[in-house]
């Protein structure tokens, strides 16, 4: 019976001591939470600044789509002359496209713009 009583007393003392001894993991958790909140605030402030700069520069926010079609550039006059010359010499659309490093539809558009039926 003495051993059971001694173990009970030791257990109660251990429980009481645990209330008075500090929890070091709690302090780390508090520090981590403070850093996390600080980082979130800084990120939010940076996003606001970027929005203000975009508004000042009248730049649209980045597109969420991964693919955007690039606008077609005008074809240089030398290439237009080359295409019309090759067509008048009897080359096919595929051959002209290959020589001009263009797509067939672009070659066809150039020829149509010059009044040639394709």
Coordinates of N, CA, C and O in Angstrom, one line a residue:
X1 N 0.8 -1.2 0.0 CA 0.0 0.0 0.0 C 0.8 1.3 0.0 O 0.4 2.3 -0.5
X2 N 2.0 1.2 0.6 CA 2.9 2.3 0.6 C 3.3 2.7 -0.8 O 3.5 3.9 -1.0
X3 N 3.6 1.8 -1.6 CA 4.1 2.1 -2.9 C 3.0 2.8 -3.7 O 3.3 3.7 -4.5
X4 N 1.8 2.3 -3.6 CA 0.7 3.0 -4.4 C 0.5 4.4 -3.9 O 0.2 5.3 -4.7
X5 N 0.6 4.6 -2.6 CA 0.4 6.0 -2.1 C 1.5 6.9 -2.5 O 1.3 8.0 -2.9
X6 N 2.7 6.4 -2.5 CA 3.9 7.2 -3.0 C 3.8 7.5 -4.5 O 4.0 8.7 -4.9
X7 N 3.3 6.6 -5.3 CA 3.2 6.8 -6.7 C 2.0 7.8 -7.0 O 2.1 8.7 -7.9
X8 N 1.0 7.8 -6.2 CA -0.1 8.7 -6.3 C 0.3 10.1 -6.0 O 0.0 11.1 -6.7
X9 N 1.1 10.3 -4.9 CA 1.7 11.6 -4.5 C 2.6 12.1 -5.6 O 2.5 13.3 -5.9
X10 N 3.5 11.3 -6.1 CA 4.4 11.7 -7.2 C 3.6 12.2 -8.4 O 3.9 13.2 -9.0
X11 N 2.6 11.5 -8.7 CA 1.7 11.8 -9.9 C 1.1 13.1 -9.7 O 1.0 14.0 -10.6
X12 N 0.5 13.4 -8.5 CA -0.1 14.7 -8.2 C 0.9 15.8 -8.3 O 0.6 16.9 -8.8
X13 N 2.1 15.6 -7.7 CA 3.1 16.6 -7.7 C 3.5 16.9 -9.2 O 3.8 18.1 -9.5
X14 N 3.6 15.9 -10.0 CA 4.0 16.1 -11.4 C 2.9 16.9 -12.1 O 3.3 17.8 -12.9
X15 N 1.7 16.6 -11.9 CA 0.6 17.4 -12.5 C 0.6 18.9 -12.0 O 0.5 19.8 -12.8
X16 N 0.8 19.1 -10.7 CA 0.9 20.5 -10.2 C 2.1 21.2 -10.8 O 2.1 22.4 -11.1
X17 N 3.2 20.5 -10.9 CA 4.5 21.1 -11.4 C 4.3 21.5 -12.9 O 4.9 22.5 -13.4
X18 N 3.5 20.7 -13.6 CA 3.3 21.0 -15.1 C 2.6 22.3 -15.3 O 2.8 23.0 -16.3
X19 N 1.8 22.8 -14.3 CA 1.1 24.1 -14.4 C 2.0 25.2 -14.2 O 1.8 26.3 -14.8
X20 N 3.1 25.0 -13.5 CA 4.0 26.1 -13.1 C 5.2 26.2 -14.1 O 5.8 27.2 -14.2
X21 N 5.5 25.1 -14.8 CA 6.6 25.1 -15.7 C 6.1 25.6 -17.1 O 5.1 25.2 -17.5
X22 N 6.9 26.5 -17.7 CA 6.5 27.1 -19.0 C 6.6 26.1 -20.1 O 7.3 25.1 -20.0
X23 N 5.8 26.3 -21.1 CA 5.8 25.5 -22.3 C 6.6 26.1 -23.4 O 6.1 27.1 -24.0
X24 N 7.8 25.6 -23.7 CA 8.6 26.3 -24.7 C 8.1 26.2 -26.1 O 8.3 27.1 -26.9
X25 N 7.3 25.2 -26.4 CA 6.8 25.1 -27.8 C 5.7 26.1 -28.0 O 5.5 26.6 -29.1
X26 N 5.0 26.5 -26.9 CA 4.0 27.6 -27.1 C 4.7 28.9 -27.5 O 4.1 29.6 -28.3
X27 N 5.8 29.2 -27.0 CA 6.5 30.5 -27.3 C 6.9 30.4 -28.8 O 6.8 31.4 -29.5
X28 N 7.4 29.3 -29.3 CA 7.7 29.1 -30.7 C 6.5 29.3 -31.6 O 6.6 29.9 -32.6
X29 N 5.4 28.7 -31.1 CA 4.2 28.8 -31.9 C 3.7 30.3 -32.0 O 3.3 30.7 -33.1
X30 N 3.8 31.0 -30.9 CA 3.5 32.4 -30.9 C 4.4 33.2 -31.9 O 3.9 34.1 -32.6
X31 N 5.7 33.0 -31.8 CA 6.6 33.7 -32.7 C 6.3 33.3 -34.2 O 6.3 34.2 -35.0
X32 N 6.0 32.1 -34.5 CA 5.7 31.7 -35.8 C 4.4 32.4 -36.3 O 4.4 32.8 -37.4
X33 N 3.4 32.4 -35.4 CA 2.2 33.1 -35.8 C 2.4 34.6 -36.1 O 1.9 35.1 -37.0
X34 N 3.2 35.2 -35.3 CA 3.5 36.7 -35.5 C 4.3 36.9 -36.8 O 3.9 37.8 -37.5
X35 N 5.2 36.0 -37.1 CA 5.9 36.1 -38.4 C 5.0 35.9 -39.5 O 5.1 36.6 -40.6
X36 N 4.1 34.9 -39.4 CA 3.2 34.6 -40.5 C 2.2 35.8 -40.7 O 2.0 36.2 -41.9
X37 N 1.7 36.4 -39.7 CA 0.9 37.6 -39.8 C 1.6 38.7 -40.4 O 1.1 39.4 -41.3
X38 N 2.8 39.0 -40.0 CA 3.7 40.0 -40.5 C 3.9 39.8 -42.0 O 3.8 40.7 -42.8
X39 N 4.2 38.6 -42.4 CA 4.5 38.3 -43.8 C 3.2 38.5 -44.7 O 3.3 39.0 -45.8
X40 N 2.1 38.1 -44.1 CA 0.8 38.3 -44.8 C 0.6 39.8 -45.0 O 0.1 40.2 -46.1
X41 N 0.8 40.6 -44.0 CA 0.6 42.0 -44.1 C 1.5 42.7 -45.2 O 1.1 43.5 -46.0
X42 N 2.8 42.3 -45.1 CA 3.7 42.8 -46.1 C 3.3 42.4 -47.5 O 3.4 43.2 -48.5
X43 N 2.9 41.2 -47.7 CA 2.5 40.7 -49.0 C 1.3 41.5 -49.5 O 1.2 41.9 -50.7
X44 N 0.4 41.7 -48.6 CA -0.8 42.5 -49.0 C -0.5 43.9 -49.3 O -1.0 44.5 -50.3
X45 N 0.4 44.6 -48.6 CA 0.9 45.9 -48.9 C 1.6 46.0 -50.3 O 1.4 46.9 -51.0
X46 N 2.4 45.0 -50.6 CA 3.1 44.9 -51.9 C 2.1 44.8 -53.0 O 2.2 45.4 -54.0
X47 N 1.1 44.0 -52.8 CA 0.0 43.8 -53.8 C -0.7 45.1 -54.1 O -1.0 45.5 -55.2
X48 N -1.0 45.9 -53.0 CA -1.6 47.2 -53.1 C -0.7 48.1 -53.9 O -1.2 48.9 -54.8
X49 N 0.6 48.1 -53.6 CA 1.5 49.0 -54.3 C 1.6 48.7 -55.8 O 1.6 49.6 -56.6
X50 N 1.6 47.4 -56.1 CA 1.6 47.0 -57.5 C 0.4 47.4 -58.2 O 0.4 47.9 -59.4
X51 N -0.8 47.3 -57.6 CA -2.0 47.8 -58.2 C -2.0 49.3 -58.5 O -2.4 49.7 -59.5
X52 N -1.5 50.0 -57.5 CA -1.4 51.5 -57.7 C -0.5 51.8 -58.9 O -0.8 52.7 -59.7
X53 N 0.7 51.1 -58.9 CA 1.6 51.4 -60.0 C 1.0 51.0 -61.4 O 1.1 51.7 -62.4
X54 N 0.2 49.9 -61.4 CA -0.4 49.5 -62.6 C -1.5 50.5 -63.1 O -1.6 50.8 -64.2
X55 N -2.2 51.1 -62.1 CA -3.2 52.1 -62.4 C -2.5 53.3 -62.9 O -3.0 54.0 -63.9
X56 N -1.3 53.7 -62.3 CA -0.6 54.9 -62.8 C -0.1 54.7 -64.2 O -0.1 55.6 -65.0
X57 N 0.4 53.5 -64.5 CA 1.0 53.2 -65.8 C -0.1 52.8 -66.8 O 0.2 52.5 -67.9
X58 N -1.3 52.6 -66.3 CA -2.4 52.1 -67.1 C -2.1 50.8 -67.7 O -2.3 50.6 -68.9
X59 N -1.5 49.9 -67.0 CA -1.2 48.6 -67.4 C -2.2 47.6 -66.9 O -2.6 47.7 -65.7
X60 N -2.7 46.7 -67.7 CA -3.7 45.7 -67.3 C -3.0 44.7 -66.4 O -1.8 44.4 -66.6
X61 N -3.8 44.2 -65.4 CA -3.2 43.1 -64.6 C -2.9 41.9 -65.4 O -3.4 41.7 -66.5
X62 N -1.9 41.0 -65.0 CA -1.5 39.9 -65.8 C -2.7 39.0 -66.1 O -3.6 38.8 -65.3
X63 N -2.7 38.5 -67.3 CA -3.8 37.6 -67.8 C -3.7 36.2 -67.1 O -2.6 35.7 -66.8
X64 N -4.8 35.6 -66.8 CA -4.8 34.3 -66.1 C -4.7 33.2 -67.2 O -4.3 32.1 -66.8
X65 N -5.0 33.5 -68.4 CA -4.8 32.5 -69.5 C -3.4 32.3 -69.8 O -2.6 33.2 -69.8
X66 N -3.0 31.1 -70.1 CA -1.6 30.8 -70.4 C -1.3 31.1 -71.8 O -0.1 31.3 -72.2
X67 N -2.3 31.1 -72.7 CA -2.0 31.4 -74.1 C -2.8 32.6 -74.6 O -4.0 32.7 -74.4
X68 N -2.1 33.5 -75.2 CA -2.8 34.7 -75.8 C -2.2 34.8 -77.2 O -1.0 34.6 -77.5
X69 N -3.1 35.0 -78.1 CA -2.8 35.1 -79.5 C -2.0 36.4 -79.8 O -2.5 37.4 -79.4
X70 N -0.9 36.3 -80.4 CA -0.1 37.5 -80.7 C -0.7 38.2 -81.9 O -1.2 37.5 -82.9
X71 N -0.8 39.5 -81.9 CA -1.3 40.2 -83.0 C -0.4 40.0 -84.3 O 0.8 40.0 -84.1
X72 N -1.1 40.0 -85.4 CA -0.3 39.8 -86.7 C 0.4 41.0 -87.0 O -0.1 42.1 -87.0
X73 N 1.7 40.9 -87.3 CA 2.5 42.0 -87.7 C 2.3 42.2 -89.2 O 2.1 41.3 -90.0
X74 N 2.4 43.5 -89.6 CA 2.3 43.7 -91.1 C 3.5 43.1 -91.8 O 4.6 43.1 -91.3
X75 N 3.2 42.7 -93.0 CA 4.3 42.0 -93.8 C 5.1 43.1 -94.5 O 4.5 44.1 -95.1
X76 N 6.4 43.0 -94.5 CA 7.2 44.0 -95.1 C 7.1 44.0 -96.6 O 6.7 43.0 -97.2
X77 N 7.3 45.2 -97.2 CA 7.0 45.4 -98.6 C 7.9 44.4 -99.5 O 7.5 44.0 -100.5
X78 N 9.1 44.2 -99.0 CA 10.1 43.3 -99.8 C 9.5 41.9 -99.9 O 9.5 41.3 -100.9
X79 N 8.9 41.4 -98.7 CA 8.4 40.1 -98.7 C 7.1 40.0 -99.6 O 6.9 39.1 -100.3
X80 N 6.3 41.1 -99.6 CA 5.1 41.2 -100.4 C 5.6 41.1 -101.9 O 5.0 40.3 -102.7
X81 N 6.6 41.8 -102.3 CA 7.1 41.8 -103.6 C 7.6 40.4 -104.0 O 7.4 39.9 -105.1
X82 N 8.3 39.7 -103.0 CA 8.8 38.4 -103.3 C 7.7 37.4 -103.5 O 7.7 36.6 -104.4
X83 N 6.6 37.5 -102.7 CA 5.5 36.6 -102.8 C 4.8 36.8 -104.1 O 4.5 35.8 -104.8
X84 N 4.5 38.1 -104.5 CA 3.8 38.3 -105.8 C 4.7 37.8 -107.0 O 4.2 37.3 -107.9
X85 N 6.0 38.0 -106.8 CA 6.9 37.6 -107.9 C 6.9 36.1 -108.0 O 6.9 35.6 -109.2
X86 N 7.0 35.4 -106.9 CA 7.0 33.9 -107.0 C 5.7 33.4 -107.5 O 5.7 32.4 -108.2
X87 N 4.6 34.1 -107.1 CA 3.3 33.6 -107.6 C 3.2 33.8 -109.1 O 2.7 33.0 -109.9
X88 N 3.7 34.9 -109.6 CA 3.6 35.2 -111.1 C 4.6 34.2 -111.8 O 4.3 33.9 -113.0
X89 N 5.6 33.7 -111.2 CA 6.5 32.7 -111.8 C 5.9 31.3 -111.8 O 6.5 30.4 -112.3
X90 N 4.7 31.1 -111.1 CA 4.0 29.8 -111.1 C 4.3 28.9 -109.9 O 3.9 27.8 -109.9
X91 N 4.9 29.5 -108.9 CA 5.1 28.6 -107.7 C 3.8 28.4 -107.0 O 2.9 29.2 -107.0
X92 N 3.7 27.3 -106.3 CA 2.5 26.9 -105.5 C 2.5 27.7 -104.2 O 3.6 28.2 -103.8
X93 N 1.4 27.7 -103.5 CA 1.3 28.4 -102.2 C 2.2 27.8 -101.2 O 2.9 28.5 -100.4
X94 N 2.4 26.4 -101.2 CA 3.2 25.8 -100.3 C 4.7 26.2 -100.5 O 5.4 26.4 -99.6
X95 N 5.1 26.2 -101.8 CA 6.5 26.6 -102.1 C 6.8 28.0 -101.7 O 7.8 28.4 -101.2
X96 N 5.8 28.9 -102.0 CA 6.0 30.3 -101.7 C 6.0 30.5 -100.1 O 6.9 31.2 -99.6
X97 N 5.2 29.8 -99.4 CA 5.2 29.9 -97.9 C 6.5 29.4 -97.4 O 7.1 30.0 -96.5
X98 N 7.1 28.3 -98.0 CA 8.3 27.8 -97.5 C 9.5 28.8 -97.8 O 10.3 29.0 -96.9
X99 N 9.5 29.4 -99.0 CA 10.5 30.3 -99.3 C 10.5 31.6 -98.5 O 11.5 32.2 -98.2
X100 N 9.2 32.0 -98.2 CA 9.1 33.3 -97.5 C 9.0 33.1 -96.0 O 8.9 34.0 -95.2
X101 N 9.2 31.8 -95.5 CA 9.1 31.5 -94.1 C 7.8 32.0 -93.4 O 7.8 32.6 -92.4
X102 N 6.7 31.7 -94.1 CA 5.4 32.1 -93.6 C 4.4 30.9 -93.7 O 4.8 29.9 -94.2
X103 N 3.3 31.1 -93.1 CA 2.2 30.2 -93.2 C 1.5 30.3 -94.5 O 1.5 31.4 -95.1
X104 N 0.8 29.3 -95.0 CA 0.1 29.3 -96.2 C -1.0 30.4 -96.2 O -1.3 31.1 -97.1
X105 N -1.7 30.5 -95.0 CA -2.8 31.5 -94.9 C -2.3 32.9 -95.0 O -3.0 33.8 -95.5
X106 N -1.1 33.1 -94.4 CA -0.5 34.5 -94.5 C -0.2 34.8 -95.9 O -0.4 35.9 -96.4
X107 N 0.4 33.8 -96.7 CA 0.7 34.1 -98.1 C -0.6 34.3 -98.9 O -0.6 35.3 -99.7
X108 N -1.6 33.6 -98.6 CA -2.9 33.8 -99.3 C -3.4 35.2 -99.0 O -4.0 35.9 -99.9
X109 N -3.3 35.6 -97.7 CA -3.8 36.9 -97.4 C -3.0 38.0 -98.1 O -3.6 39.0 -98.5
X110 N -1.7 37.9 -98.2 CA -0.9 38.9 -98.9 C -1.3 38.9 -100.4 O -1.5 40.0 -101.0
X111 N -1.5 37.7 -101.0 CA -1.9 37.7 -102.4 C -3.3 38.3 -102.6 O -3.5 39.0 -103.6
X112 N -4.2 38.0 -101.7 CA -5.6 38.6 -101.8 C -5.5 40.1 -101.6 O -6.2 40.9 -102.3
X113 N -4.6 40.6 -100.8 CA -4.5 42.1 -100.6 C -3.9 42.8 -101.8 O -4.2 43.9 -102.1
X114 N -3.3 42.0 -102.7 CA -2.7 42.5 -103.9 C -3.7 42.3 -105.1 O -3.3 42.5 -106.2
X115 N -4.8 41.7 -104.8 CA -5.9 41.5 -105.8 C -5.7 40.2 -106.6 O -6.3 40.0 -107.7
X116 N -4.9 39.3 -106.1 CA -4.7 38.0 -106.8 C -5.7 37.0 -106.2 O -5.8 36.9 -105.0
X117 N -6.4 36.3 -107.1 CA -7.3 35.3 -106.6 C -6.5 34.0 -106.2 O -5.7 33.6 -107.0
X118 N -6.9 33.5 -105.1 CA -6.2 32.3 -104.6 C -7.1 31.1 -104.6 O -8.2 31.2 -104.5

